[in-house]
């Protein structure tokens, strides 16, 4: 019979610490959202479809990755859970950095 592993107090502390890291990534995405919108308003141009996709992805990706890591690690012990959260946080950071630094302004703004 398979024994169910429950998340103990240290597991929930781990989840809470990583929730703060992911919340910071979401906060960065929200800041980028308002920054890009204010920049487009000040320039008098709109956002392209890719621009909307990029700034919304910057907000949603950390949320989705956190809950995915929480779901995948629900029956794992502490060390595998830690590794799962580290990988999810790393993927979230790569997505955030790629959207901020790797995207050309001509792709974000609708210049016609």
Tab-separated table of N, CA and C in Angstrom:
chain	number	residue	atom	x	y	z
A	1	UNK	N	0.844	-1.182	0.000
A	1	UNK	CA	0.000	0.000	0.000
A	1	UNK	C	0.888	1.245	0.000
A	2	UNK	N	0.531	2.187	-0.820
A	2	UNK	CA	1.327	3.398	-0.953
A	2	UNK	C	1.012	4.360	0.190
A	3	UNK	N	2.075	4.826	0.837
A	3	UNK	CA	1.899	5.758	1.938
A	3	UNK	C	1.839	7.190	1.394
A	4	UNK	N	0.870	7.934	1.871
A	4	UNK	CA	0.710	9.309	1.439
A	4	UNK	C	1.663	10.206	2.228
A	5	UNK	N	2.417	11.013	1.501
A	5	UNK	CA	3.334	11.944	2.146
A	5	UNK	C	2.644	13.293	2.220
A	6	UNK	N	2.526	13.807	3.437
A	6	UNK	CA	1.909	15.112	3.610
A	6	UNK	C	2.989	16.157	3.789
A	7	UNK	N	2.663	17.361	3.365
A	7	UNK	CA	3.595	18.474	3.505
A	7	UNK	C	3.595	18.897	4.970
A	8	UNK	N	4.770	18.862	5.592
A	8	UNK	CA	4.895	19.264	6.989
A	8	UNK	C	5.073	20.763	7.122
A	9	UNK	N	5.381	21.184	8.327
A	9	UNK	CA	5.552	22.614	8.587
A	9	UNK	C	6.745	23.171	7.810
A	10	UNK	N	7.819	22.393	7.681
A	10	UNK	CA	8.968	22.879	6.907
A	10	UNK	C	8.624	22.977	5.422
A	11	UNK	N	7.779	22.084	4.949
A	11	UNK	CA	7.334	22.156	3.563
A	11	UNK	C	6.497	23.401	3.304
A	12	UNK	N	5.634	23.757	4.247
A	12	UNK	CA	4.828	24.965	4.077
A	12	UNK	C	5.668	26.230	4.227
A	13	UNK	N	6.710	26.178	5.050
A	13	UNK	CA	7.639	27.308	5.139
A	13	UNK	C	8.356	27.483	3.803
A	14	UNK	N	8.762	26.368	3.197
A	14	UNK	CA	9.392	26.415	1.880
A	14	UNK	C	8.443	27.023	0.849
A	15	UNK	N	7.196	26.618	0.869
A	15	UNK	CA	6.197	27.158	-0.053
A	15	UNK	C	6.022	28.660	0.185
A	16	UNK	N	5.980	29.077	1.435
A	16	UNK	CA	5.792	30.498	1.747
A	16	UNK	C	6.980	31.336	1.276
A	17	UNK	N	8.185	30.822	1.440
A	17	UNK	CA	9.375	31.555	0.985
A	17	UNK	C	9.358	31.700	-0.532
A	18	UNK	N	9.062	30.621	-1.226
A	18	UNK	CA	9.011	30.699	-2.683
A	18	UNK	C	7.812	31.515	-3.156
A	19	UNK	N	6.735	31.543	-2.391
A	19	UNK	CA	5.593	32.394	-2.750
A	19	UNK	C	6.019	33.862	-2.747
A	20	UNK	N	6.881	34.242	-1.823
A	20	UNK	CA	7.385	35.619	-1.800
A	20	UNK	C	8.239	35.916	-3.028
A	21	UNK	N	9.092	34.974	-3.423
A	21	UNK	CA	9.909	35.167	-4.616
A	21	UNK	C	9.046	35.303	-5.874
A	22	UNK	N	8.054	34.443	-5.987
A	22	UNK	CA	7.163	34.508	-7.142
A	22	UNK	C	6.300	35.767	-7.102
A	23	UNK	N	5.905	36.198	-5.899
A	23	UNK	CA	5.135	37.439	-5.781
A	23	UNK	C	5.969	38.628	-6.246
A	24	UNK	N	7.267	38.601	-5.973
A	24	UNK	CA	8.139	39.663	-6.458
A	24	UNK	C	8.200	39.658	-7.985
A	25	UNK	N	8.236	38.474	-8.589
A	25	UNK	CA	8.216	38.383	-10.052
A	25	UNK	C	6.904	38.925	-10.623
A	26	UNK	N	5.796	38.647	-9.960
A	26	UNK	CA	4.507	39.179	-10.409
A	26	UNK	C	4.512	40.707	-10.276
A	27	UNK	N	5.081	41.207	-9.179
A	27	UNK	CA	5.169	42.647	-8.961
A	27	UNK	C	6.011	43.310	-10.058
A	28	UNK	N	7.091	42.669	-10.456
A	28	UNK	CA	7.893	43.176	-11.576
A	28	UNK	C	7.080	43.212	-12.864
A	29	UNK	N	6.297	42.180	-13.099
A	29	UNK	CA	5.447	42.142	-14.288
A	29	UNK	C	4.406	43.246	-14.287
A	30	UNK	N	3.827	43.516	-13.125
A	30	UNK	CA	2.852	44.597	-13.017
A	30	UNK	C	3.543	45.941	-13.243
A	31	UNK	N	4.738	46.107	-12.695
A	31	UNK	CA	5.499	47.333	-12.923
A	31	UNK	C	5.841	47.530	-14.384
A	32	UNK	N	6.226	46.453	-15.059
A	32	UNK	CA	6.500	46.533	-16.493
A	32	UNK	C	5.237	46.872	-17.277
A	33	UNK	N	4.110	46.324	-16.851
A	33	UNK	CA	2.837	46.608	-17.501
A	33	UNK	C	2.545	48.104	-17.472
A	34	UNK	N	2.622	48.700	-16.285
A	34	UNK	CA	2.339	50.129	-16.167
A	34	UNK	C	3.416	50.978	-16.825
A	35	UNK	N	4.664	50.526	-16.774
A	35	UNK	CA	5.735	51.270	-17.421
A	35	UNK	C	5.597	51.307	-18.924
A	36	UNK	N	5.281	50.168	-19.517
A	36	UNK	CA	5.124	50.105	-20.971
A	36	UNK	C	3.882	50.881	-21.400
A	37	UNK	N	2.799	50.769	-20.635
A	37	UNK	CA	1.593	51.521	-20.987
A	37	UNK	C	1.823	53.025	-20.902
A	38	UNK	N	2.485	53.485	-19.848
A	38	UNK	CA	2.730	54.923	-19.730
A	38	UNK	C	3.685	55.405	-20.824
A	39	UNK	N	4.637	54.570	-21.189
A	39	UNK	CA	5.543	54.935	-22.273
A	39	UNK	C	4.797	55.025	-23.601
A	40	UNK	N	3.879	54.111	-23.842
A	40	UNK	CA	3.118	54.165	-25.099
A	40	UNK	C	2.191	55.378	-25.115
A	41	UNK	N	1.613	55.729	-23.969
A	41	UNK	CA	0.756	56.917	-23.918
A	41	UNK	C	1.570	58.192	-24.121
A	42	UNK	N	2.757	58.234	-23.533
A	42	UNK	CA	3.572	59.445	-23.674
A	42	UNK	C	4.099	59.605	-25.103
A	43	UNK	N	4.316	58.505	-25.784
A	43	UNK	CA	4.773	58.581	-27.173
A	43	UNK	C	3.622	58.749	-28.157
A	44	UNK	N	2.410	58.524	-27.687
A	44	UNK	CA	1.245	58.654	-28.552
A	44	UNK	C	1.060	57.494	-29.505
A	45	UNK	N	1.575	56.323	-29.157
A	45	UNK	CA	1.420	55.128	-29.991
A	45	UNK	C	0.812	54.018	-29.151
A	46	UNK	N	0.240	53.058	-29.818
A	46	UNK	CA	-0.386	51.948	-29.121
A	46	UNK	C	0.540	50.750	-29.013
A	47	UNK	N	0.033	49.732	-28.371
A	47	UNK	CA	0.777	48.484	-28.242
A	47	UNK	C	0.342	47.526	-29.344
A	48	UNK	N	1.286	46.736	-29.805
A	48	UNK	CA	0.958	45.701	-30.789
A	48	UNK	C	0.355	44.502	-30.073
A	49	UNK	N	-0.099	43.556	-30.839
A	49	UNK	CA	-0.636	42.328	-30.247
A	49	UNK	C	0.454	41.607	-29.466
A	50	UNK	N	1.653	41.567	-30.024
A	50	UNK	CA	2.759	40.939	-29.315
A	50	UNK	C	3.101	41.709	-28.040
A	51	UNK	N	2.976	43.017	-28.066
A	51	UNK	CA	3.232	43.823	-26.876
A	51	UNK	C	2.280	43.488	-25.752
A	52	UNK	N	1.000	43.370	-26.084
A	52	UNK	CA	0.017	42.966	-25.073
A	52	UNK	C	0.318	41.563	-24.554
A	53	UNK	N	0.652	40.665	-25.479
A	53	UNK	CA	0.988	39.293	-25.088
A	53	UNK	C	2.185	39.273	-24.139
A	54	UNK	N	3.211	40.068	-24.454
A	54	UNK	CA	4.436	40.065	-23.658
A	54	UNK	C	4.205	40.616	-22.256
A	55	UNK	N	3.460	41.712	-22.136
A	55	UNK	CA	3.294	42.271	-20.796
A	55	UNK	C	2.311	41.455	-19.955
A	56	UNK	N	1.349	40.819	-20.591
A	56	UNK	CA	0.449	39.949	-19.832
A	56	UNK	C	1.157	38.658	-19.440
A	57	UNK	N	2.001	38.142	-20.342
A	57	UNK	CA	2.781	36.943	-20.010
A	57	UNK	C	3.732	37.215	-18.847
A	58	UNK	N	4.264	38.422	-18.771
A	58	UNK	CA	5.146	38.785	-17.667
A	58	UNK	C	4.463	38.756	-16.311
A	59	UNK	N	3.159	38.920	-16.311
A	59	UNK	CA	2.393	38.855	-15.060
A	59	UNK	C	1.916	37.429	-14.787
A	60	UNK	N	1.432	36.756	-15.816
A	60	UNK	CA	0.817	35.437	-15.616
A	60	UNK	C	1.819	34.294	-15.474
A	61	UNK	N	2.979	34.394	-16.115
A	61	UNK	CA	3.941	33.285	-16.079
A	61	UNK	C	4.389	32.932	-14.655
A	62	UNK	N	4.757	33.903	-13.807
A	62	UNK	CA	5.136	33.517	-12.443
A	62	UNK	C	3.992	32.875	-11.659
A	63	UNK	N	2.787	33.366	-11.869
A	63	UNK	CA	1.636	32.772	-11.172
A	63	UNK	C	1.412	31.325	-11.594
A	64	UNK	N	1.414	31.099	-12.887
A	64	UNK	CA	1.184	29.746	-13.409
A	64	UNK	C	2.310	28.814	-12.964
A	65	UNK	N	3.543	29.290	-13.044
A	65	UNK	CA	4.676	28.443	-12.650
A	65	UNK	C	4.666	28.130	-11.162
A	66	UNK	N	4.275	29.092	-10.322
A	66	UNK	CA	4.200	28.824	-8.884
A	66	UNK	C	3.162	27.753	-8.584
A	67	UNK	N	1.969	27.910	-9.137
A	67	UNK	CA	0.922	26.927	-8.847
A	67	UNK	C	1.218	25.570	-9.482
A	68	UNK	N	1.909	25.567	-10.610
A	68	UNK	CA	2.336	24.305	-11.204
A	68	UNK	C	3.367	23.616	-10.311
A	69	UNK	N	4.321	24.373	-9.796
A	69	UNK	CA	5.316	23.800	-8.887
A	69	UNK	C	4.666	23.321	-7.594
A	70	UNK	N	3.691	24.071	-7.103
A	70	UNK	CA	2.964	23.667	-5.897
A	70	UNK	C	2.221	22.365	-6.132
A	71	UNK	N	1.612	22.225	-7.307
A	71	UNK	CA	0.860	21.017	-7.613
A	71	UNK	C	1.785	19.819	-7.839
A	72	UNK	N	2.886	20.037	-8.563
A	72	UNK	CA	3.803	18.929	-8.850
A	72	UNK	C	4.487	18.446	-7.576
A	73	UNK	N	4.769	19.354	-6.654
A	73	UNK	CA	5.500	18.977	-5.438
A	73	UNK	C	4.592	18.603	-4.276
A	74	UNK	N	3.315	18.415	-4.522
A	74	UNK	CA	2.379	18.190	-3.415
A	74	UNK	C	2.634	16.895	-2.655
A	75	UNK	N	3.175	15.876	-3.293
A	75	UNK	CA	3.416	14.600	-2.603
A	75	UNK	C	4.900	14.268	-2.514
A	76	UNK	N	5.723	15.271	-2.688
A	76	UNK	CA	7.172	15.056	-2.650
A	76	UNK	C	7.720	15.403	-1.270
A	77	UNK	N	8.907	14.906	-1.025
A	77	UNK	CA	9.597	15.274	0.201
A	77	UNK	C	10.216	16.656	0.042
A	78	UNK	N	10.933	17.120	1.052
A	78	UNK	CA	11.413	18.495	1.100
A	78	UNK	C	12.438	18.810	0.009
A	79	UNK	N	13.452	17.979	-0.165
A	79	UNK	CA	14.497	18.276	-1.149
A	79	UNK	C	13.978	18.262	-2.586
A	80	UNK	N	13.204	17.253	-3.003
A	80	UNK	CA	12.642	17.326	-4.360
A	80	UNK	C	11.697	18.523	-4.548
A	81	UNK	N	10.955	18.882	-3.512
A	81	UNK	CA	10.096	20.066	-3.601
A	81	UNK	C	10.923	21.322	-3.791
A	82	UNK	N	12.030	21.415	-3.067
A	82	UNK	CA	12.933	22.559	-3.190
A	82	UNK	C	13.468	22.669	-4.619
A	83	UNK	N	13.878	21.546	-5.184
A	83	UNK	CA	14.412	21.542	-6.550
A	83	UNK	C	13.328	21.945	-7.548
A	84	UNK	N	12.112	21.467	-7.363
A	84	UNK	CA	11.011	21.816	-8.261
A	84	UNK	C	10.740	23.315	-8.212
A	85	UNK	N	10.731	23.892	-7.012
A	85	UNK	CA	10.490	25.328	-6.887
A	85	UNK	C	11.648	26.150	-7.454
A	86	UNK	N	12.880	25.665	-7.282
A	86	UNK	CA	14.041	26.369	-7.863
A	86	UNK	C	13.952	26.370	-9.391
A	87	UNK	N	13.596	25.238	-9.965
A	87	UNK	CA	13.473	25.158	-11.426
A	87	UNK	C	12.352	26.079	-11.917
A	88	UNK	N	11.220	26.077	-11.227
A	88	UNK	CA	10.104	26.938	-11.636
A	88	UNK	C	10.474	28.414	-11.510
A	89	UNK	N	11.182	28.778	-10.439
A	89	UNK	CA	11.603	30.165	-10.267
A	89	UNK	C	12.632	30.565	-11.323
A	90	UNK	N	13.493	29.638	-11.687
A	90	UNK	CA	14.474	29.914	-12.737
A	90	UNK	C	13.797	30.123	-14.090
A	91	UNK	N	12.820	29.302	-14.405
A	91	UNK	CA	12.079	29.466	-15.661
A	91	UNK	C	11.339	30.802	-15.654
A	92	UNK	N	10.762	31.161	-14.528
A	92	UNK	CA	10.079	32.447	-14.413
A	92	UNK	C	11.046	33.603	-14.625
A	93	UNK	N	12.244	33.500	-14.068
A	93	UNK	CA	13.251	34.553	-14.246
A	93	UNK	C	13.702	34.645	-15.693
A	94	UNK	N	13.879	33.510	-16.347
A	94	UNK	CA	14.293	33.519	-17.750
A	94	UNK	C	13.213	34.163	-18.616
A	95	UNK	N	11.958	33.845	-18.361
A	95	UNK	CA	10.870	34.455	-19.121
A	95	UNK	C	10.840	35.956	-18.888
A	96	UNK	N	10.984	36.376	-17.631
A	96	UNK	CA	10.967	37.805	-17.327
A	96	UNK	C	12.114	38.559	-17.963
A	97	UNK	N	13.313	38.013	-17.886
A	97	UNK	CA	14.478	38.678	-18.471
A	97	UNK	C	14.375	38.694	-19.990
A	98	UNK	N	13.893	37.616	-20.574
A	98	UNK	CA	13.762	37.570	-22.026
A	98	UNK	C	12.743	38.588	-22.514
A	99	UNK	N	11.649	38.757	-21.781
A	99	UNK	CA	10.647	39.732	-22.194
A	99	UNK	C	11.156	41.160	-22.038
A	100	UNK	N	11.956	41.425	-21.012
A	100	UNK	CA	12.440	42.782	-20.772
A	100	UNK	C	13.618	43.119	-21.673
A	101	UNK	N	14.594	42.235	-21.739
A	101	UNK	CA	15.816	42.554	-22.468
A	101	UNK	C	15.856	42.019	-23.892
A	102	UNK	N	15.131	40.965	-24.163
A	102	UNK	CA	15.252	40.327	-25.461
A	102	UNK	C	14.212	40.735	-26.478
A	103	UNK	N	13.322	41.648	-26.111
A	103	UNK	CA	12.260	42.041	-27.013
A	103	UNK	C	12.544	43.433	-27.577
A	104	UNK	N	12.485	43.540	-28.873
A	104	UNK	CA	12.723	44.804	-29.559
A	104	UNK	C	11.517	45.717	-29.375
A	105	UNK	N	11.761	47.027	-29.271
A	105	UNK	CA	10.667	47.993	-29.081
A	105	UNK	C	9.731	48.001	-30.280
A	106	UNK	N	10.238	47.679	-31.468
A	106	UNK	CA	9.378	47.653	-32.647
A	106	UNK	C	8.375	46.513	-32.587
A	107	UNK	N	8.667	45.468	-31.802
A	107	UNK	CA	7.716	44.379	-31.645
A	107	UNK	C	6.634	44.717	-30.619
A	108	UNK	N	6.980	45.542	-29.640
A	108	UNK	CA	6.027	45.861	-28.573
A	108	UNK	C	5.056	46.963	-28.988
A	109	UNK	N	5.593	47.998	-29.602
A	109	UNK	CA	4.759	49.145	-29.957
A	109	UNK	C	4.253	49.024	-31.384
A	110	UNK	N	3.038	49.491	-31.580
A	110	UNK	CA	2.411	49.456	-32.893
A	110	UNK	C	2.714	50.765	-33.610
A	111	UNK	N	3.784	50.766	-34.382
A	111	UNK	CA	4.189	51.960	-35.109
A	111	UNK	C	3.728	51.796	-36.549
A	112	UNK	N	2.728	52.603	-36.914
A	112	UNK	CA	2.230	52.496	-38.290
A	112	UNK	C	2.143	53.838	-38.965
